[in-house]
Tab-separated table of C-alpha atoms and ligand atoms in Angstrom:
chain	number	residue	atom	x	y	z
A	1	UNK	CA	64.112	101.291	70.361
A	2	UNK	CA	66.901	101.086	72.888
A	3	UNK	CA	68.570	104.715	73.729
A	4	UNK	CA	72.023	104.517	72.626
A	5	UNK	CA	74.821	105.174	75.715
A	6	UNK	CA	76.921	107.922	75.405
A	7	UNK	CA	80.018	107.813	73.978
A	8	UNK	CA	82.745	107.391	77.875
A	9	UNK	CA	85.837	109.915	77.187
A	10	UNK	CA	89.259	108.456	77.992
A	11	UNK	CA	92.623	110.290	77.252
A	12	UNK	CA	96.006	111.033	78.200
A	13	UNK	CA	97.157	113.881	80.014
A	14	UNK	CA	100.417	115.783	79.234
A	15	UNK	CA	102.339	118.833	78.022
A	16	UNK	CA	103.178	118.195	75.021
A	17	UNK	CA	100.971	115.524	74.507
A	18	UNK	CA	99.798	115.960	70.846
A	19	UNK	CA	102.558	113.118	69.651
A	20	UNK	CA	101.200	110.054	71.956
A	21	UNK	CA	100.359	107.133	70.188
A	22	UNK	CA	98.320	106.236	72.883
A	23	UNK	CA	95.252	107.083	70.930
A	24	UNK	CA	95.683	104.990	67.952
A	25	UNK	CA	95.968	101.767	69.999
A	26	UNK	CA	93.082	102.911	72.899
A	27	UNK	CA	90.720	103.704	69.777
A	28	UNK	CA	91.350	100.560	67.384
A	29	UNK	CA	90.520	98.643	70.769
A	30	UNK	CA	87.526	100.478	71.618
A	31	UNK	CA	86.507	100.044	67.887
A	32	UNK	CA	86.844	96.194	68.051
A	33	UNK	CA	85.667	95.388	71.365
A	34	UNK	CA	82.263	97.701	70.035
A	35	UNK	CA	82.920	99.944	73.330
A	36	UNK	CA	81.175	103.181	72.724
A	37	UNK	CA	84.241	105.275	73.931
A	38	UNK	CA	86.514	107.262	72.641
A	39	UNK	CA	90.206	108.324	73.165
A	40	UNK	CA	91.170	111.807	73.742
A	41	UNK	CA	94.522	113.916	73.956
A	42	UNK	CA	93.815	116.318	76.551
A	43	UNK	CA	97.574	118.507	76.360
A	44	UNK	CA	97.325	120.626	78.900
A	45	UNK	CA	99.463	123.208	80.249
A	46	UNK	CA	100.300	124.010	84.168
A	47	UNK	CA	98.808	126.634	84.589
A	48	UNK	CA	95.198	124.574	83.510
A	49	UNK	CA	95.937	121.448	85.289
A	50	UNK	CA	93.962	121.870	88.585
A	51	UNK	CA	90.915	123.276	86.526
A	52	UNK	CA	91.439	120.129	84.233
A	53	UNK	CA	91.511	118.082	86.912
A	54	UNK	CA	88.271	119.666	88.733
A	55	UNK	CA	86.625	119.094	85.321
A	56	UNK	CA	86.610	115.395	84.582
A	57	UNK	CA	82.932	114.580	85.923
A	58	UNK	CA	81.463	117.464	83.820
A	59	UNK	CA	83.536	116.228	80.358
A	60	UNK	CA	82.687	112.718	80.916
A	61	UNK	CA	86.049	111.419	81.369
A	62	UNK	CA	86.580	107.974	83.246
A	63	UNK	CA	89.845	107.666	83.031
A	64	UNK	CA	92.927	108.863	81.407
A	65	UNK	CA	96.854	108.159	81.462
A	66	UNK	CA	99.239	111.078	82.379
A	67	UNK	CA	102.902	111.436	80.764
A	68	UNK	CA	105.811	113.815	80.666
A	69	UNK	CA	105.604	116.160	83.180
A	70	UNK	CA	102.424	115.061	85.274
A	71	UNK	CA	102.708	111.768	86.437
A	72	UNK	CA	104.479	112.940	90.149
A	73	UNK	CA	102.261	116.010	90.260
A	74	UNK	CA	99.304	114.042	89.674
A	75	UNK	CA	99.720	111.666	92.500
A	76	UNK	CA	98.623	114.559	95.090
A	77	UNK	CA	95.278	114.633	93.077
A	78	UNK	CA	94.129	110.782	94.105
A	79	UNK	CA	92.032	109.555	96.396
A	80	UNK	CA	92.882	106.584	96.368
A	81	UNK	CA	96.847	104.750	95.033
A	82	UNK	CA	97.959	101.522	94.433
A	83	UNK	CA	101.014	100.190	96.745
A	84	UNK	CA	103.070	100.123	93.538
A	85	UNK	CA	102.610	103.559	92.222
A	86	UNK	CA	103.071	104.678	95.772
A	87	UNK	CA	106.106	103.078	96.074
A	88	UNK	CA	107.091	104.081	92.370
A	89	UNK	CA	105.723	108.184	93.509
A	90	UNK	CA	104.177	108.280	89.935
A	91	UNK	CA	101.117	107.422	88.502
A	92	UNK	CA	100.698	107.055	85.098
A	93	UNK	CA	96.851	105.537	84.612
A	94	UNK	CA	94.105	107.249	86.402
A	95	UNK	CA	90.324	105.924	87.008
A	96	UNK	CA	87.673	108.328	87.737
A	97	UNK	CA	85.353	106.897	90.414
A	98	UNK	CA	81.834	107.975	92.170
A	99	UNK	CA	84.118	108.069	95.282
A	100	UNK	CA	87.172	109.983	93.409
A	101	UNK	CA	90.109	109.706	91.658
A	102	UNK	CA	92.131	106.223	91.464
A	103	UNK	CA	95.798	106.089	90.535
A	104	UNK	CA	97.370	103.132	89.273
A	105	UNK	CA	101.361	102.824	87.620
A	106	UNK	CA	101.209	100.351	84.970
A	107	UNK	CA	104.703	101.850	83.636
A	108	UNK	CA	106.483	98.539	85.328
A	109	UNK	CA	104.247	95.872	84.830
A	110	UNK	CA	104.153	96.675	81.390
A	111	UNK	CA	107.731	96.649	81.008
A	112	UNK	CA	108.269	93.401	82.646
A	113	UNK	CA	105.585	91.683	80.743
A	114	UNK	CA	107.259	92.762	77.694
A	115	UNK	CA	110.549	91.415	78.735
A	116	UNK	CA	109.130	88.187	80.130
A	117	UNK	CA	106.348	87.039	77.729
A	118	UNK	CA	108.034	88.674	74.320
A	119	UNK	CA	111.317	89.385	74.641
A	120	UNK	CA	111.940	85.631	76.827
A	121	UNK	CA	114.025	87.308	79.258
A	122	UNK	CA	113.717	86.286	82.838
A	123	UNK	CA	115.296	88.635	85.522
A	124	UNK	CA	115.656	85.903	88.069
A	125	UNK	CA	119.016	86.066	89.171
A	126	UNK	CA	120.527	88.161	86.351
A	127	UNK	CA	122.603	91.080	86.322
A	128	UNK	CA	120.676	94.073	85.607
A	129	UNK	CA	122.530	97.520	84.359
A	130	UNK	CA	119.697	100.845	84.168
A	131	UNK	CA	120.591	104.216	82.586
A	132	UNK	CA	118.641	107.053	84.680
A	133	UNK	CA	116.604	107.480	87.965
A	134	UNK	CA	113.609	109.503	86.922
A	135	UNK	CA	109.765	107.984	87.259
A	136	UNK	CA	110.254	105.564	84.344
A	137	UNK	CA	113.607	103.892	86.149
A	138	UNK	CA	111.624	103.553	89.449
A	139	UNK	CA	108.839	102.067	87.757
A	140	UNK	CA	110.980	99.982	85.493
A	141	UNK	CA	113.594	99.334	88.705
A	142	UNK	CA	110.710	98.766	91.572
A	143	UNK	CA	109.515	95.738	89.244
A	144	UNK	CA	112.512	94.360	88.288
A	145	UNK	CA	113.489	94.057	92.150
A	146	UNK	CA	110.743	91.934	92.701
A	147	UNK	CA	111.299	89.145	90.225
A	148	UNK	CA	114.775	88.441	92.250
A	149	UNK	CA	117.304	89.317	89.743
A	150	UNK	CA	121.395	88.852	91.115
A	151	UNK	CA	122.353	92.947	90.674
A	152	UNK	CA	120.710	95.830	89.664
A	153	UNK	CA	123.217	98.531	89.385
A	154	UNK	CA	121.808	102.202	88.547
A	155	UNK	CA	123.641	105.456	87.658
A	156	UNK	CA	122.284	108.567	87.292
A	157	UNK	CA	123.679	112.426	86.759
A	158	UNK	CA	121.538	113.159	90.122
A	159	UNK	CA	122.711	110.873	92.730
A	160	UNK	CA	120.784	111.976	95.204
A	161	UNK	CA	117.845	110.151	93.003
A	162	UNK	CA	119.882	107.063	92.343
A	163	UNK	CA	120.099	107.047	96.407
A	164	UNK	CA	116.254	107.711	97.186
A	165	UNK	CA	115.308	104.385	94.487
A	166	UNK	CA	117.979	102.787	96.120
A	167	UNK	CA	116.268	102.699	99.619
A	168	UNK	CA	113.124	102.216	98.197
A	169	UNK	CA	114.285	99.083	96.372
A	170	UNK	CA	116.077	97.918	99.249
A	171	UNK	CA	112.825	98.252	101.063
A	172	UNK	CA	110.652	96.718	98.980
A	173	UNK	CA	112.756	94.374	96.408
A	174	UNK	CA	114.192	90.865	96.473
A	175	UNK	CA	117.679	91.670	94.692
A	176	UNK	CA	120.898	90.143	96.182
A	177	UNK	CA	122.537	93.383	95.085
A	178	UNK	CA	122.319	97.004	94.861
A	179	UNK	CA	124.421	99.350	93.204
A	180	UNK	CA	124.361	102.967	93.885
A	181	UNK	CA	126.527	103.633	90.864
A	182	UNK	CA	128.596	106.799	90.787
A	183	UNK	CA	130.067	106.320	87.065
A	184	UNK	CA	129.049	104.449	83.910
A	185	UNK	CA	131.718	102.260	84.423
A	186	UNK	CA	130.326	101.227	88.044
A	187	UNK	CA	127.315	99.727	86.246
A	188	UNK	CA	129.700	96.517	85.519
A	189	UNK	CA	128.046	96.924	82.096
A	190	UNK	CA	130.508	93.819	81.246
A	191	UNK	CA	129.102	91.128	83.261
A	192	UNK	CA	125.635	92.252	82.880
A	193	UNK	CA	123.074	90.604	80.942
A	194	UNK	CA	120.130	93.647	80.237
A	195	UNK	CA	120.806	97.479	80.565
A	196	UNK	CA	118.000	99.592	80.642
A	197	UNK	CA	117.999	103.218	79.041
A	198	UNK	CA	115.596	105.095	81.042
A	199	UNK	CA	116.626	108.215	80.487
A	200	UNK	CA	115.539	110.880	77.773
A	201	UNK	CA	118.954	110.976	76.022
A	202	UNK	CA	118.205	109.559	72.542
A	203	UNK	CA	114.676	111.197	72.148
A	204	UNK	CA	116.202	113.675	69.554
A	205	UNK	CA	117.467	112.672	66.238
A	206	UNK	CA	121.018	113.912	66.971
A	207	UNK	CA	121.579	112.827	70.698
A	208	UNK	CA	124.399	110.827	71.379
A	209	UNK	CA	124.368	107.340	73.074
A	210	UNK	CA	124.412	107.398	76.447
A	211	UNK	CA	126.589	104.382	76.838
A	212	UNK	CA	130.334	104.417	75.670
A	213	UNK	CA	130.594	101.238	72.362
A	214	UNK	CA	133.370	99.738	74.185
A	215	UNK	CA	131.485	98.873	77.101
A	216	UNK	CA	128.491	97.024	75.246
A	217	UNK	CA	128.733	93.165	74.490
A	218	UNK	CA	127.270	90.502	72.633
A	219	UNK	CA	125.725	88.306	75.595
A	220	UNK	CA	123.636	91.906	76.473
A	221	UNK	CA	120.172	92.447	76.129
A	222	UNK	CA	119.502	96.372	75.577
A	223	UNK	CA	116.167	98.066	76.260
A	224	UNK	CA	116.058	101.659	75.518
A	225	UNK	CA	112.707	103.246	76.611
A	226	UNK	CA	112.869	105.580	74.215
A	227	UNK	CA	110.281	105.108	71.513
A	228	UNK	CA	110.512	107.002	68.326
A	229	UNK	CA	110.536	106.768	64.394
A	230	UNK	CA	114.397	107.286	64.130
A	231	UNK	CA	116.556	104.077	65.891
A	232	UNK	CA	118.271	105.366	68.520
A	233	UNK	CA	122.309	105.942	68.351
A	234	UNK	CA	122.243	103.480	71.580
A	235	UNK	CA	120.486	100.946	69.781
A	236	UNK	CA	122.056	101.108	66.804
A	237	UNK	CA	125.709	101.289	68.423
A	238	UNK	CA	123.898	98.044	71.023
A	239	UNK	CA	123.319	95.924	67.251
A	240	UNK	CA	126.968	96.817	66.002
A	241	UNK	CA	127.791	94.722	68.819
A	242	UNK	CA	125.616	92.299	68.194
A	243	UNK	CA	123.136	92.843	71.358
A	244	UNK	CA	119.694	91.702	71.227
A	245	UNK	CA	117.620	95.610	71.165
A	246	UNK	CA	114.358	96.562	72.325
A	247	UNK	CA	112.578	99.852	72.153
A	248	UNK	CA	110.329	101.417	74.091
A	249	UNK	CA	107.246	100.541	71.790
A	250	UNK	CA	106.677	96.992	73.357
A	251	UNK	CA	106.228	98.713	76.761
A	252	UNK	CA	104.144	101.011	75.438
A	253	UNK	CA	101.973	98.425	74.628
A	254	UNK	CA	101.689	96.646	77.505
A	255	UNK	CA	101.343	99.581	79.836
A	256	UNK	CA	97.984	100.415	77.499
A	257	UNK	CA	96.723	96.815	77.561
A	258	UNK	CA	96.604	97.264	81.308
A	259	UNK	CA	95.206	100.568	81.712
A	260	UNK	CA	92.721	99.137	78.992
A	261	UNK	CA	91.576	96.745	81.506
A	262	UNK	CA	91.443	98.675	84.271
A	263	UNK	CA	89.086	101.174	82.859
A	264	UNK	CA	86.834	98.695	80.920
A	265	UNK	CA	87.243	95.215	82.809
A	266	UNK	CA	87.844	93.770	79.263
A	267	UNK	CA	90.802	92.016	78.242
A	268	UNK	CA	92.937	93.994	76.100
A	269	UNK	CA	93.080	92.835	72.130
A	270	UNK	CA	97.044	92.880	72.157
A	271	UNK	CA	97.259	91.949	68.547
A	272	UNK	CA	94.596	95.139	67.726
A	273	UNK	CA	96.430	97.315	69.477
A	274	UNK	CA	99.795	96.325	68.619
A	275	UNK	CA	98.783	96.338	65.035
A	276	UNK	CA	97.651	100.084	65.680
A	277	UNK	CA	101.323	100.907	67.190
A	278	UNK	CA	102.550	99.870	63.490
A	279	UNK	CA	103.870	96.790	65.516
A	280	UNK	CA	106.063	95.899	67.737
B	1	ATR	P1	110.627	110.099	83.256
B	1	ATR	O1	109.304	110.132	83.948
B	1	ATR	O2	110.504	109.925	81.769
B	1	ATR	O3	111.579	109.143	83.872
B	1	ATR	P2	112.077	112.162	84.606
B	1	ATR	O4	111.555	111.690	85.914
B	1	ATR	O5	112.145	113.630	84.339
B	1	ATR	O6	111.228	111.571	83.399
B	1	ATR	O7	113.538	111.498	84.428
B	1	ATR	C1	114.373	111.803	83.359
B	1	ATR	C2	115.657	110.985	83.514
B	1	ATR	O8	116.510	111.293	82.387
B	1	ATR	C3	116.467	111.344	84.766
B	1	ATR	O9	117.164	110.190	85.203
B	1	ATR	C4	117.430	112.404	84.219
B	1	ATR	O10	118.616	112.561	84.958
B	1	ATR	P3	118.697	113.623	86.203
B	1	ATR	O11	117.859	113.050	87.293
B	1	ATR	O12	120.142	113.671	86.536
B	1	ATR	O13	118.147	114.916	85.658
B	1	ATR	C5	117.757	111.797	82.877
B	1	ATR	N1	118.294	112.762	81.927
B	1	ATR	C6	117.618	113.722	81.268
B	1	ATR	N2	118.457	114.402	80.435
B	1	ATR	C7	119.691	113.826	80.596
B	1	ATR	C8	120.972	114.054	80.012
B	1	ATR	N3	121.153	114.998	79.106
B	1	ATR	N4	122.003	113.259	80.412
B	1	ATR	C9	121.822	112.281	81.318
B	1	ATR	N5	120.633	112.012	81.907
B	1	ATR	C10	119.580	112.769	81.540
């Protein structure tokens, strides 16, 4: 009889972790695909990270995603980046190699192919409004510049990050124009046709919107990163208006479908996984 292969750890890496739904979608595809591996949640505070990190090869881990607060710090751990996540500064899917550690950002991608293939929205040449300047907005912004859009305006409480994605956009985008924003109202949230929440206002129950009512429209597309079992008071304002809504969940998805196929070469079962996330 054939030895069985040991079960291959994967995970995701973060502090607090222990609320991802990562592994419910990473383990329902694992189960389908009949990959003996299994999906971890390694929550791990600072003060272990390096040790963490120095003990992948010994907990046979060949891969894992990082969240809130590692994916900067974890980017001085690779051996080897992609151009994107270097030009993002944030990795977000790792891949443990014989040669060392590979990090990839699939934050982006995943977003656009959410917005593209489900949500039918096209950024070619449209005006694009984001919320925040954090590692989600440059992953979010760095891929949106590429597909050409007409604007993407960006306002953030730290300007000095609104002007560091700024130049990197301007380096490495294809949008006719960029707007360092220096108010809400600067986002020309009027004429726009998607705004992007990236920030973590709405991730508690009680937060308020981040976005005055008055300045939302019907003809606007709202994506709010956020992902959680309470509707967020942006989205919920963003419907009263009668915008088409997105949250965060669909991105989630996507950003897992490609990390799934980095680590196992497989193509991702999106409806397996999706059904795992409850759904998008
Ligand atoms: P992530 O990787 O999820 O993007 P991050 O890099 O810490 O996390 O970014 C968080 C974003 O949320 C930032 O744009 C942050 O604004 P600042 O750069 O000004 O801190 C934004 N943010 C967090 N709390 C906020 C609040 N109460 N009001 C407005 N913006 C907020």
């Amino acid at each position: 009889m054939r030895k069985k292969e040991p079960s291959i750890i994967y995970g995701v890496l973060g502090y607090p972790a222990k609320h991802s739904l990562s592994p419910r979608m990473h383990n329902a595809a694992f189960e389908y695909l009949k990959i003996r591996a299994s999906y971890k949640i390694f929550e791990i505070p600072p003060s272990e990270l390096k040790l963490f990190m120095s003990s992948l090869g010994r907990r046979g881990i060949k891969g894992f995603n990082v969240t809130i607060p590692y994916k900067q710090t974890v980017v001085s751990f690779m051996k080897k980046i992609t151009p994107e996540a270097l030009m993002i500064g944030a990795v977000n899917t790792v891949e443990v190699t014989k040669t060392g550690l590979k990090g990839y950002n699939t934050d982006g991608e995943g977003f656009i192919s959410h917005l593209k293939e489900d949500l039918g929205f096209d950024p070619k040449g449209r005006k694009i409004a984001v919320l925040g300047a954090g590692g989600a907005s440059r992953a979010v912004c760095v891929y949106l510049a590429k597909c050409a859009p007409a604007r993407i305006a960006v306002f953030n409480r730290d300007r000095s990050k609104t002007i560091s994605l700024m130049h990197a956009l301007n380096v490495h985008g294809s949008c006719s124009e960029l707007t360092a924003a220096d108010s809400i109202k600067e986002l020309k949230i009027g004429d726009a046709d998607l705004l992007v929440n990236t920030t973590s206002v709405g991730m508690n129950p009680g937060d308020p919107s981040p976005v005055p009512q008055e300045l939302l429209h019907k003809d606007l597309l709202v994506y709010d990163i956020v992902y959680s079992k309470h509707q967020t008071k942006l989205l919920s304002e963003s419907r009263e208006k009668g915008c088409r809504v997105s949250n965060g969940l669909g991105m989630l998805l996507y950003q897992g479908m490609l990390s799934f196929g980095i680590w196992t070469g497989r193509k991702a079962p999106k409806k397996v996984m999706n059904d795992a996330l409850g759904g998008i």
